[in-house]
Amino acid sequence: MTEKLDIDHLRQWIGRSQEATDIVTAQLVKGLRATLFQEVGEPKAGDAAPFTAHWCLAQPVFPMSMLGPDGHPTRGGFLPPVPLPRRMWAGGEIEFLQPLCVGDESTRTSRIADVQVKTGSTGTLCFVSVEHSISSPRGIAIRERQDIVYREMTGSAPAGGKAPPPPPKAQHRETHVSDPVLLFRYSALTFNGHRIHYDRDYVTKVEGYPGLIFHGPLQAALIVEMAAKLRGGKAPKKFSYRGVQPLFEGTEFSVNANETETGMELWTANAEGQPTMKGTAVW
């Protein structure tokens, strides 16, 4: 049984901050390019990294003794100790100011911006918003807000609501397969121990999902790269996104884009064409 959620206690974490530093290496850029279905090449000092390479940098490292049953670090520390057991990346917003490049020393400054509790179809939800500023030797490269959601363990996958509307028709579309090796590679690049992405027994028998879950950040990374490719390699000034429903292993998925008056609407979709993540980009 989940312990009682004390929102006043959790909100005491608002304003807490931490800083971490890492190096953008050629090997990291090669691995991320390969995972994002790009030409791997031989990146050299000064070459631009993929736009969301910061998600691979300076990730927290904890000893095995400090990991919880889901593979994440035990609750507390920088993030508030939310007692709800299921944790997912709900969405966020990114401002791209300049690229990170091979050889850069990158510093990420993070701050807890907000903690809120809501009630949804699956019960109690706790949202934690974290603000990040990522800098290189040339100044601030990226500003970002990440929204993390925690929810109750129901023993089964979230029940579906009303039937979703027909999927939109995409002006631009790429398709890939959510292969378990792809998920493993991204977990390795981001030092993400969350078992829902690689441990089939855990994700099906404990969390009740039908299969391994595709990373939200990996979907967002593919969307950003498509948006930039459609604009001659230029990253959007601002990219906002949110998860809609899980995307599972072993199925074809698509990355889609439609031009709008102000920028682009972008989304990933499952094999049935239903959106799994939605985003908007402006230049």
CSV table of C-alpha atoms in Angstrom, one decimal:
chain,number,residue,atom,x,y,z
A,1,MET,CA,0.0,0.0,0.0
A,2,THR,CA,1.3,3.4,-0.9
A,3,GLU,CA,2.2,5.7,2.0
A,4,LYS,CA,0.2,8.9,2.4
A,5,LEU,CA,1.2,11.7,0.1
A,6,ASP,CA,2.1,14.9,2.1
A,7,ILE,CA,2.0,17.7,-0.5
A,8,ASP,CA,3.1,20.3,2.0
A,9,HIS,CA,6.2,18.3,2.8
A,10,LEU,CA,7.0,17.6,-0.9
A,11,ARG,CA,6.6,21.3,-1.8
A,12,GLN,CA,9.5,22.0,0.5
A,13,TRP,CA,11.7,20.7,-2.3
A,14,ILE,CA,10.8,23.7,-4.5
A,15,GLY,CA,13.8,25.8,-5.1
A,16,ARG,CA,16.4,23.1,-4.4
A,17,SER,CA,19.1,23.1,-7.0
A,18,GLN,CA,22.2,21.1,-8.1
A,19,GLU,CA,24.9,21.4,-10.7
A,20,ALA,CA,26.7,18.7,-12.8
A,21,THR,CA,29.4,18.8,-15.4
A,22,ASP,CA,30.3,16.4,-18.3
A,23,ILE,CA,32.2,16.3,-21.6
A,24,VAL,CA,30.6,15.9,-25.0
A,25,THR,CA,32.7,13.1,-26.5
A,26,ALA,CA,32.9,11.8,-30.0
A,27,GLN,CA,32.0,8.4,-28.8
A,28,LEU,CA,28.7,9.7,-27.2
A,29,VAL,CA,27.9,11.5,-30.4
A,30,LYS,CA,28.4,8.4,-32.5
A,31,GLY,CA,26.3,6.3,-30.2
A,32,LEU,CA,23.5,8.9,-30.2
A,33,ARG,CA,23.5,9.4,-33.9
A,34,ALA,CA,23.2,5.6,-34.4
A,35,THR,CA,20.3,5.4,-32.0
A,36,LEU,CA,18.5,8.3,-33.7
A,37,PHE,CA,18.8,6.6,-37.2
A,38,GLN,CA,21.4,9.1,-38.4
A,39,GLU,CA,24.6,8.6,-40.3
A,40,VAL,CA,27.2,7.7,-37.7
A,41,GLY,CA,30.3,9.2,-39.4
A,42,GLU,CA,33.5,10.1,-37.5
A,43,PRO,CA,32.6,13.2,-35.4
A,44,LYS,CA,35.6,15.5,-34.7
A,45,ALA,CA,36.2,18.2,-32.1
A,46,GLY,CA,33.8,21.1,-32.9
A,47,ASP,CA,31.2,19.0,-34.7
A,48,ALA,CA,27.7,19.6,-33.5
A,49,ALA,CA,26.1,16.9,-31.4
A,50,PRO,CA,22.4,15.8,-31.9
A,51,PHE,CA,20.2,18.5,-30.4
A,52,THR,CA,19.1,16.5,-27.3
A,53,ALA,CA,22.6,15.2,-26.5
A,54,HIS,CA,22.3,17.0,-23.1
A,55,TRP,CA,19.9,14.2,-21.9
A,56,CYS,CA,23.0,11.8,-22.1
A,57,LEU,CA,25.3,14.1,-20.1
A,58,ALA,CA,26.1,14.1,-16.4
A,59,GLN,CA,23.4,11.7,-15.4
A,60,PRO,CA,23.2,10.9,-11.7
A,61,VAL,CA,25.2,7.8,-10.7
A,62,PHE,CA,24.2,5.9,-7.6
A,63,PRO,CA,25.5,2.6,-6.1
A,64,MET,CA,23.4,-0.5,-6.6
A,65,SER,CA,22.5,-0.4,-2.9
A,66,MET,CA,20.7,2.9,-3.4
A,67,LEU,CA,18.4,1.7,-6.2
A,68,GLY,CA,14.7,1.1,-5.7
A,69,PRO,CA,12.7,-1.9,-7.1
A,70,ASP,CA,12.0,0.0,-10.4
A,71,GLY,CA,15.7,0.6,-11.1
A,72,HIS,CA,15.5,4.3,-10.2
A,73,PRO,CA,17.4,5.7,-7.2
A,74,THR,CA,15.4,5.5,-4.0
A,75,ARG,CA,13.3,8.5,-3.4
A,76,GLY,CA,14.6,11.7,-1.8
A,77,GLY,CA,17.8,13.7,-2.5
A,78,PHE,CA,17.4,16.3,-5.2
A,79,LEU,CA,14.0,15.1,-6.3
A,80,PRO,CA,11.2,15.1,-3.7
A,81,PRO,CA,10.4,11.7,-2.1
A,82,VAL,CA,7.1,11.2,-3.8
A,83,PRO,CA,5.6,8.0,-2.4
A,84,LEU,CA,3.7,7.0,-5.6
A,85,PRO,CA,5.6,4.1,-7.2
A,86,ARG,CA,5.1,4.6,-10.9
A,87,ARG,CA,7.2,7.3,-12.5
A,88,MET,CA,7.1,8.5,-16.1
A,89,TRP,CA,8.4,11.5,-18.1
A,90,ALA,CA,5.2,13.4,-18.8
A,91,GLY,CA,6.5,16.2,-21.1
A,92,GLY,CA,8.3,19.5,-21.1
A,93,GLU,CA,9.6,22.5,-23.0
A,94,ILE,CA,13.0,23.1,-24.5
A,95,GLU,CA,14.6,26.3,-25.8
A,96,PHE,CA,17.5,25.7,-28.2
A,97,LEU,CA,20.0,28.6,-28.1
A,98,GLN,CA,23.1,27.1,-29.6
A,99,PRO,CA,24.4,23.6,-30.3
A,100,LEU,CA,26.6,21.5,-28.0
A,101,CYS,CA,29.7,20.3,-29.8
A,102,VAL,CA,32.2,17.5,-29.6
A,103,GLY,CA,34.8,18.5,-27.0
A,104,ASP,CA,32.6,20.9,-25.0
A,105,GLU,CA,32.6,20.8,-21.3
A,106,SER,CA,28.9,21.1,-20.5
A,107,THR,CA,27.4,22.2,-17.2
A,108,ARG,CA,23.8,21.6,-16.2
A,109,THR,CA,22.2,23.6,-13.4
A,110,SER,CA,18.9,22.1,-12.2
A,111,ARG,CA,16.2,23.5,-10.0
A,112,ILE,CA,12.9,22.1,-8.6
A,113,ALA,CA,10.3,24.6,-10.0
A,114,ASP,CA,7.0,23.1,-8.8
A,115,VAL,CA,5.3,20.1,-7.2
A,116,GLN,CA,1.5,19.6,-7.7
A,117,VAL,CA,-1.0,16.9,-7.0
A,118,LYS,CA,-3.9,16.1,-9.2
A,119,THR,CA,-6.5,13.3,-9.6
A,120,GLY,CA,-6.8,11.4,-12.9
A,121,SER,CA,-8.4,8.3,-14.3
A,122,THR,CA,-5.7,6.2,-12.7
A,123,GLY,CA,-6.0,7.8,-9.3
A,124,THR,CA,-3.6,10.3,-7.6
A,125,LEU,CA,-1.0,11.9,-9.8
A,126,CYS,CA,2.0,14.0,-8.5
A,127,PHE,CA,3.7,16.3,-11.0
A,128,VAL,CA,7.3,17.5,-10.4
A,129,SER,CA,8.6,20.2,-12.7
A,130,VAL,CA,12.4,20.6,-13.0
A,131,GLU,CA,14.1,23.6,-14.7
A,132,HIS,CA,17.5,23.0,-16.4
A,133,SER,CA,20.0,25.4,-17.9
A,134,ILE,CA,22.8,23.7,-20.0
A,135,SER,CA,25.9,25.7,-20.8
A,136,SER,CA,29.0,25.2,-22.9
A,137,PRO,CA,32.2,27.3,-23.0
A,138,ARG,CA,30.3,29.6,-25.4
A,139,GLY,CA,27.4,30.3,-22.9
A,140,ILE,CA,24.0,29.0,-22.4
A,141,ALA,CA,23.1,26.4,-25.0
A,142,ILE,CA,19.7,25.0,-23.8
A,143,ARG,CA,17.0,26.0,-21.3
A,144,GLU,CA,14.5,23.4,-20.4
A,145,ARG,CA,11.6,22.4,-18.2
A,146,GLN,CA,10.9,18.7,-17.6
A,147,ASP,CA,7.6,17.4,-16.1
A,148,ILE,CA,7.8,14.1,-14.3
A,149,VAL,CA,4.6,12.4,-13.2
A,150,TYR,CA,4.3,9.8,-10.4
A,151,ARG,CA,1.2,7.7,-10.0
A,152,GLU,CA,-0.3,4.8,-8.1
A,153,MET,CA,0.5,1.1,-8.8
A,154,THR,CA,-2.8,-0.5,-9.9
A,155,GLY,CA,-1.4,-3.9,-10.9
A,156,SER,CA,-2.5,-3.4,-14.5
A,157,ALA,CA,-1.9,-1.0,-17.3
A,158,PRO,CA,-3.9,2.2,-17.3
A,159,ALA,CA,-7.4,1.6,-18.5
A,160,GLY,CA,-8.3,3.2,-21.8
A,161,GLY,CA,-10.7,6.1,-21.9
A,162,LYS,CA,-13.1,7.1,-24.7
A,163,ALA,CA,-12.0,6.1,-28.2
A,164,PRO,CA,-9.3,8.5,-29.5
A,165,PRO,CA,-10.2,10.7,-32.5
A,166,PRO,CA,-9.0,9.7,-35.9
A,167,PRO,CA,-5.2,10.3,-36.3
A,168,PRO,CA,-4.3,13.4,-38.4
A,169,LYS,CA,-2.8,13.0,-41.8
A,170,ALA,CA,0.9,13.9,-41.8
A,171,GLN,CA,2.6,16.0,-44.5
A,172,HIS,CA,5.9,14.5,-43.4
A,173,ARG,CA,6.4,11.0,-42.0
A,174,GLU,CA,9.1,8.5,-41.1
A,175,THR,CA,8.7,5.0,-39.8
A,176,HIS,CA,10.8,2.8,-37.6
A,177,VAL,CA,10.5,-0.2,-35.4
A,178,SER,CA,10.6,0.0,-31.6
A,179,ASP,CA,13.2,-2.8,-31.3
A,180,PRO,CA,14.2,-3.8,-27.7
A,181,VAL,CA,17.9,-3.3,-28.8
A,182,LEU,CA,17.0,0.3,-29.6
A,183,LEU,CA,15.5,0.8,-26.2
A,184,PHE,CA,18.5,-0.8,-24.5
A,185,ARG,CA,20.9,1.5,-26.4
A,186,TYR,CA,19.0,4.6,-25.3
A,187,SER,CA,18.9,3.4,-21.7
A,188,ALA,CA,22.7,2.9,-21.9
A,189,LEU,CA,23.4,6.3,-23.5
A,190,THR,CA,21.3,8.1,-20.8
A,191,PHE,CA,22.4,5.8,-17.9
A,192,ASN,CA,18.7,5.1,-17.2
A,193,GLY,CA,18.1,2.1,-15.0
A,194,HIS,CA,14.3,2.3,-15.2
A,195,ARG,CA,13.3,-1.3,-15.6
A,196,ILE,CA,10.2,-0.6,-17.7
A,197,HIS,CA,12.5,-0.1,-20.7
A,198,TYR,CA,14.5,-3.4,-20.6
A,199,ASP,CA,13.0,-5.9,-18.0
A,200,ARG,CA,10.0,-7.5,-19.7
A,201,ASP,CA,9.1,-9.6,-16.6
A,202,TYR,CA,9.1,-6.5,-14.4
A,203,VAL,CA,7.1,-4.3,-16.8
A,204,THR,CA,4.5,-7.0,-17.5
A,205,LYS,CA,4.2,-8.7,-14.2
A,206,VAL,CA,4.7,-5.8,-11.8
A,207,GLU,CA,3.6,-2.7,-13.6
A,208,GLY,CA,1.0,-4.6,-15.8
A,209,TYR,CA,2.0,-3.2,-19.2
A,210,PRO,CA,1.9,-5.4,-22.3
A,211,GLY,CA,5.6,-5.0,-23.1
A,212,LEU,CA,8.7,-2.8,-22.8
A,213,ILE,CA,8.0,0.9,-22.9
A,214,PHE,CA,9.6,3.2,-25.4
A,215,HIS,CA,11.4,6.2,-23.7
A,216,GLY,CA,9.5,9.5,-23.8
A,217,PRO,CA,12.8,11.4,-24.3
A,218,LEU,CA,13.8,9.2,-27.2
A,219,GLN,CA,10.5,10.0,-28.9
A,220,ALA,CA,11.0,13.7,-28.2
A,221,ALA,CA,14.6,13.4,-29.6
A,222,LEU,CA,13.4,11.9,-32.8
A,223,ILE,CA,10.7,14.6,-33.2
A,224,VAL,CA,13.2,17.4,-32.7
A,225,GLU,CA,15.6,15.9,-35.2
A,226,MET,CA,12.8,15.6,-37.8
A,227,ALA,CA,11.7,19.2,-37.2
A,228,ALA,CA,15.3,20.4,-37.7
A,229,LYS,CA,15.8,18.3,-40.8
A,230,LEU,CA,12.7,19.9,-42.4
A,231,ARG,CA,14.1,23.3,-41.7
A,232,GLY,CA,17.5,22.8,-43.2
A,233,GLY,CA,19.2,21.5,-40.0
A,234,LYS,CA,18.1,24.4,-37.8
A,235,ALA,CA,16.7,23.5,-34.4
A,236,PRO,CA,13.5,25.2,-33.3
A,237,LYS,CA,13.8,28.1,-30.9
A,238,LYS,CA,11.2,26.4,-28.7
A,239,PHE,CA,9.9,22.9,-28.6
A,240,SER,CA,7.0,21.9,-26.3
A,241,TYR,CA,5.8,18.3,-25.9
A,242,ARG,CA,3.7,15.9,-23.8
A,243,GLY,CA,3.2,12.2,-23.6
A,244,VAL,CA,-0.2,11.0,-24.7
A,245,GLN,CA,-0.1,7.2,-24.3
A,246,PRO,CA,2.7,4.6,-24.0
A,247,LEU,CA,4.5,3.3,-27.1
A,248,PHE,CA,5.5,-0.4,-26.7
A,249,GLU,CA,8.3,-2.6,-28.0
A,250,GLY,CA,8.1,-4.6,-31.2
A,251,THR,CA,5.7,-2.4,-33.1
A,252,GLU,CA,6.2,0.0,-36.0
A,253,PHE,CA,6.0,3.6,-35.0
A,254,SER,CA,6.1,6.8,-37.0
A,255,VAL,CA,7.5,10.3,-36.5
A,256,ASN,CA,5.2,12.9,-38.1
A,257,ALA,CA,5.1,16.6,-38.9
A,258,ASN,CA,2.6,19.2,-40.3
A,259,GLU,CA,3.5,22.7,-41.1
A,260,THR,CA,1.5,25.4,-39.4
A,261,GLU,CA,1.3,29.2,-39.6
A,262,THR,CA,3.6,29.6,-36.6
A,263,GLY,CA,5.9,26.5,-37.0
A,264,MET,CA,5.1,22.8,-36.9
A,265,GLU,CA,2.9,20.3,-35.2
A,266,LEU,CA,4.8,17.1,-34.6
A,267,TRP,CA,3.9,13.7,-33.1
A,268,THR,CA,4.9,10.1,-32.8
A,269,ALA,CA,2.3,7.4,-33.4
A,270,ASN,CA,1.9,3.7,-32.9
A,271,ALA,CA,1.2,1.1,-35.5
A,272,GLU,CA,-2.5,2.0,-35.5
A,273,GLY,CA,-1.6,5.6,-36.2
A,274,GLN,CA,-2.7,6.9,-32.7
A,275,PRO,CA,-0.4,9.6,-31.3
A,276,THR,CA,1.8,8.6,-28.4
A,277,MET,CA,3.6,12.0,-28.0
A,278,LYS,CA,2.6,15.4,-29.3
A,279,GLY,CA,4.7,18.5,-29.7
A,280,THR,CA,4.9,21.9,-31.3
A,281,ALA,CA,7.9,23.7,-32.6
A,282,VAL,CA,8.5,27.4,-33.5
A,283,TRP,CA,11.5,29.0,-35.1
